mmCIF file of C-alpha atoms in Angstrom:
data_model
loop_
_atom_site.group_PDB
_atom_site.id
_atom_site.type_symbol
_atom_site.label_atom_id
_atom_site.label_comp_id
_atom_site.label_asym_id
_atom_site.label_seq_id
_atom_site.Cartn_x
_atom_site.Cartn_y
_atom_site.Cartn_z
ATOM 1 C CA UNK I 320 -21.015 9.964 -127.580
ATOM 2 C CA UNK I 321 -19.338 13.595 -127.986
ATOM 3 C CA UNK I 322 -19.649 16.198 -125.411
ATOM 4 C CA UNK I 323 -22.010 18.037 -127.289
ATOM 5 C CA UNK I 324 -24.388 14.981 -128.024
ATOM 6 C CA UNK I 325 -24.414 14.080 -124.259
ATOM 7 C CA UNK I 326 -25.179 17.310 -123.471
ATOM 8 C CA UNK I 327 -28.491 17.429 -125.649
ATOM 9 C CA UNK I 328 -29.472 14.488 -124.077
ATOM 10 C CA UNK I 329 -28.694 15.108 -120.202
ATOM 11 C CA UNK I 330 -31.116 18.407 -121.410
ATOM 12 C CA UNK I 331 -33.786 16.424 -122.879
ATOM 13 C CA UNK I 332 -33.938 14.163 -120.232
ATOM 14 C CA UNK I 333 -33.679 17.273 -117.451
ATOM 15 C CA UNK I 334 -36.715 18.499 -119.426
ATOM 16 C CA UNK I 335 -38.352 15.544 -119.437
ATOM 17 C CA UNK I 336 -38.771 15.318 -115.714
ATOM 18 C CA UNK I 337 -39.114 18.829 -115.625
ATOM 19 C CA UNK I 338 -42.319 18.180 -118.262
ATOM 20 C CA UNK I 339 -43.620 15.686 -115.939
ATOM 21 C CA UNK I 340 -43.303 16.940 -113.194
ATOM 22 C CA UNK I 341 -45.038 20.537 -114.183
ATOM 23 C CA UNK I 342 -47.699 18.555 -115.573
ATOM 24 C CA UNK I 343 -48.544 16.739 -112.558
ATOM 25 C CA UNK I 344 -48.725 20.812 -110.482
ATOM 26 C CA UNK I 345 -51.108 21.447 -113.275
ATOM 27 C CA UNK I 346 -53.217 18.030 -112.565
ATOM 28 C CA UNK I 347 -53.173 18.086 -108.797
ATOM 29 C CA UNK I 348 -52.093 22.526 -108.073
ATOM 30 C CA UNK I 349 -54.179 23.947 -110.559
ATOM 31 C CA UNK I 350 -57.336 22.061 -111.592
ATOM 32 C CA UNK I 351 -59.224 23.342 -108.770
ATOM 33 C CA UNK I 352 -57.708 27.119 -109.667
ATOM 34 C CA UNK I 353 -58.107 27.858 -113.278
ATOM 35 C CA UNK I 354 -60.517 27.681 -115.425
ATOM 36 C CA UNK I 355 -61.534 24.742 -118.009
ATOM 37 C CA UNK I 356 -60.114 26.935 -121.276
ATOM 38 C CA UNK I 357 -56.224 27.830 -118.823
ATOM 39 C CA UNK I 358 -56.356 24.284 -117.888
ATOM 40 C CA UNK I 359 -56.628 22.742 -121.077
ATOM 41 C CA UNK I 360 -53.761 25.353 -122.548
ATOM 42 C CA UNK I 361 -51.820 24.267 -119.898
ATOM 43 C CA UNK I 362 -52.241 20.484 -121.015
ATOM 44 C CA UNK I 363 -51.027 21.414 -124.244
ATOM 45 C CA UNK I 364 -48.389 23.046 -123.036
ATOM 46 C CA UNK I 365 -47.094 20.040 -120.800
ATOM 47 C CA UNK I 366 -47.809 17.745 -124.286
ATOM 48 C CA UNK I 367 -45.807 19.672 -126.455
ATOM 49 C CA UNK I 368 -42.812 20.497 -123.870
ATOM 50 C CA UNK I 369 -42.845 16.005 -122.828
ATOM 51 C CA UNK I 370 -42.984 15.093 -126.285
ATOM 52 C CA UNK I 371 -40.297 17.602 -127.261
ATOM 53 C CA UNK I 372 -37.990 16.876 -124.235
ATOM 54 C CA UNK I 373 -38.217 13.320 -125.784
ATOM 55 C CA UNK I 374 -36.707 14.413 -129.257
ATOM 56 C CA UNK I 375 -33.935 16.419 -127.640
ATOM 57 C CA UNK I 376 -33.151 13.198 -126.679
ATOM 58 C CA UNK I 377 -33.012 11.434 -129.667
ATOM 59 C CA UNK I 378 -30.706 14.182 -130.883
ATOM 60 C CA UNK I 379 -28.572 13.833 -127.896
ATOM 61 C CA UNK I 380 -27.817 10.062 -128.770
ATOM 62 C CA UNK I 381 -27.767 10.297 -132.793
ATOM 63 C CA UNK I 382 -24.490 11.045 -131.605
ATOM 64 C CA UNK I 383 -22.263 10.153 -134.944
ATOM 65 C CA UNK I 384 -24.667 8.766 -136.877
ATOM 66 C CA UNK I 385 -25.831 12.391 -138.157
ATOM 67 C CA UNK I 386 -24.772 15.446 -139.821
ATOM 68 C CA UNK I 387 -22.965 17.480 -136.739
ATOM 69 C CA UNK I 388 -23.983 21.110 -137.282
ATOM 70 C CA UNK I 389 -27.296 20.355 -138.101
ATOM 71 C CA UNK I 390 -27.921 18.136 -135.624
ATOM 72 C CA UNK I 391 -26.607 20.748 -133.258
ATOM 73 C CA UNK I 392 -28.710 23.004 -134.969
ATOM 74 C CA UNK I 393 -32.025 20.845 -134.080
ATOM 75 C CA UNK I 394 -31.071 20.790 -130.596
ATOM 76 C CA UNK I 395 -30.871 24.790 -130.119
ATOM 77 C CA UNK I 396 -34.058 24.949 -131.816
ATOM 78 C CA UNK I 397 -35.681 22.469 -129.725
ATOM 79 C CA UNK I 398 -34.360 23.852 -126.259
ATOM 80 C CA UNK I 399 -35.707 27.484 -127.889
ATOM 81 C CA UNK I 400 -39.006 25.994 -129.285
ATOM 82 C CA UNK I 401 -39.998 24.720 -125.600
ATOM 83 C CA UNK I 402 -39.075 27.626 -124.074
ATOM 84 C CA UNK I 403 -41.180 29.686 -126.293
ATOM 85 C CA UNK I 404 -44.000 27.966 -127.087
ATOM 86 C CA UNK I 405 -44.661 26.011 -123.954
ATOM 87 C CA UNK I 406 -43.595 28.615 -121.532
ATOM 88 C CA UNK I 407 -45.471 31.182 -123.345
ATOM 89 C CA UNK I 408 -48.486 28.572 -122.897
ATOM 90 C CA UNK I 409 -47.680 27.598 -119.525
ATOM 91 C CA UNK I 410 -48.065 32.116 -118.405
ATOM 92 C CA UNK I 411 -51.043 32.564 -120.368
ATOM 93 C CA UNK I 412 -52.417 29.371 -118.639
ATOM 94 C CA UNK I 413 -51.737 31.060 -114.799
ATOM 95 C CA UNK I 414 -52.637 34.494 -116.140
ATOM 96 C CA UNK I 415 -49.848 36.173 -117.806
ATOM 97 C CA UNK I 416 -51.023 39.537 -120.035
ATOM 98 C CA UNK I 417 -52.069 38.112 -123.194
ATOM 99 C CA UNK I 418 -49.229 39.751 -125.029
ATOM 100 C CA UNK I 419 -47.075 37.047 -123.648
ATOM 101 C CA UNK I 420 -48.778 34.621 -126.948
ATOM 102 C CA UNK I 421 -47.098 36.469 -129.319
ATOM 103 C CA UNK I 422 -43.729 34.042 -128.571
ATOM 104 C CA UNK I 423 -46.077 30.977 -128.857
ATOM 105 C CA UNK I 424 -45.748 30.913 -133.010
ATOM 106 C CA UNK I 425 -42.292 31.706 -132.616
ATOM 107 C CA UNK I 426 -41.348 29.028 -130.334
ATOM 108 C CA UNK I 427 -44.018 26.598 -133.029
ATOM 109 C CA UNK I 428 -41.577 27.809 -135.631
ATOM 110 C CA UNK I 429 -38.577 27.041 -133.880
ATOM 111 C CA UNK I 430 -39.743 23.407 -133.489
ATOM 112 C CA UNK I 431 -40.623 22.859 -136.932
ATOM 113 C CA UNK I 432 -37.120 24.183 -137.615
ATOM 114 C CA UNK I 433 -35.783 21.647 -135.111
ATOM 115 C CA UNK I 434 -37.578 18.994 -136.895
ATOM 116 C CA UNK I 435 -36.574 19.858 -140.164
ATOM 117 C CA UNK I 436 -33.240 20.382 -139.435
ATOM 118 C CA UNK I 437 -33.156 16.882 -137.515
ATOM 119 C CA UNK I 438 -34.785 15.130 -140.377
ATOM 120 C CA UNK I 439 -32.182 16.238 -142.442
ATOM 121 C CA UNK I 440 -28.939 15.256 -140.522
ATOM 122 C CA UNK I 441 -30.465 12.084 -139.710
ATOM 123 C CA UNK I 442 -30.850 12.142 -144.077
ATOM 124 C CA UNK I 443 -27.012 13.380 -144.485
ATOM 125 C CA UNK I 444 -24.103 10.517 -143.897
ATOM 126 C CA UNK I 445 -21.791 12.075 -141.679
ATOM 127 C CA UNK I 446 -18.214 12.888 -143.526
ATOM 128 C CA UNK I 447 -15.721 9.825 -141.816
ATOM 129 C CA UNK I 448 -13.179 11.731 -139.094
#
């Protein structure tokens, strides 16, 4: 595994416990604090950053097997697509100004580019070194 793949996946597991462990603060912190329509944003914020954490992983250890630079690629735009979208979720949720949801589609974009761009170096045989 190549510096840059271990990196993706020391990140995707960082956010990973970083996903769970936000999501249990929302469970335990915040049920009692916000209402039913915050908490449930919230929720889908924790979803979407676990289940994206995840597939930074999977980039991290598709190592060789895929097309480098847009594997890389996937794993910017995942790192950027949780930021955005979940953390623009995750202040709305605990009362940011509403203007923060104009990153959400960005950061939705951003994932879909991260999934499309992983999709394809997983579809691309990597060039032999």
């Amino acid at each position: 595994m190549g510096d840059t793949s271990r990196r993706f996946a020391a990140i995707g597991a960082w956010l990973g416990l970083a996903a769970v462990a936000t999501g249990a603060f929302g469970a335990h912190a915040l049920r009692s604090r916000i209402d039913p329509i915050h908490l449930q944003t919230f929720e889908t914020a924790v979803r979407y950053h676990i289940l994206h954490a995840l597939a930074l992983l999977a980039v991290g250890l598709s190592g060789e097997r895929a097309h480098r630079p847009l594997l890389n690629g996937s794993g910017i735009l995942f790192i950027v697509g949780i930021a955005l979208f979940s953390g623009s979720l995750y202040a709305l949720a605990i009362g940011a100004p509403r203007w923060i949801g104009i990153l959400t589609p960005f950061g939705g974009v951003a994932l879909m580019g991260a999934w499309a761009c992983l999709g394809a170096a997983l579809s691309i045989r990597p060039r032999a070194a």
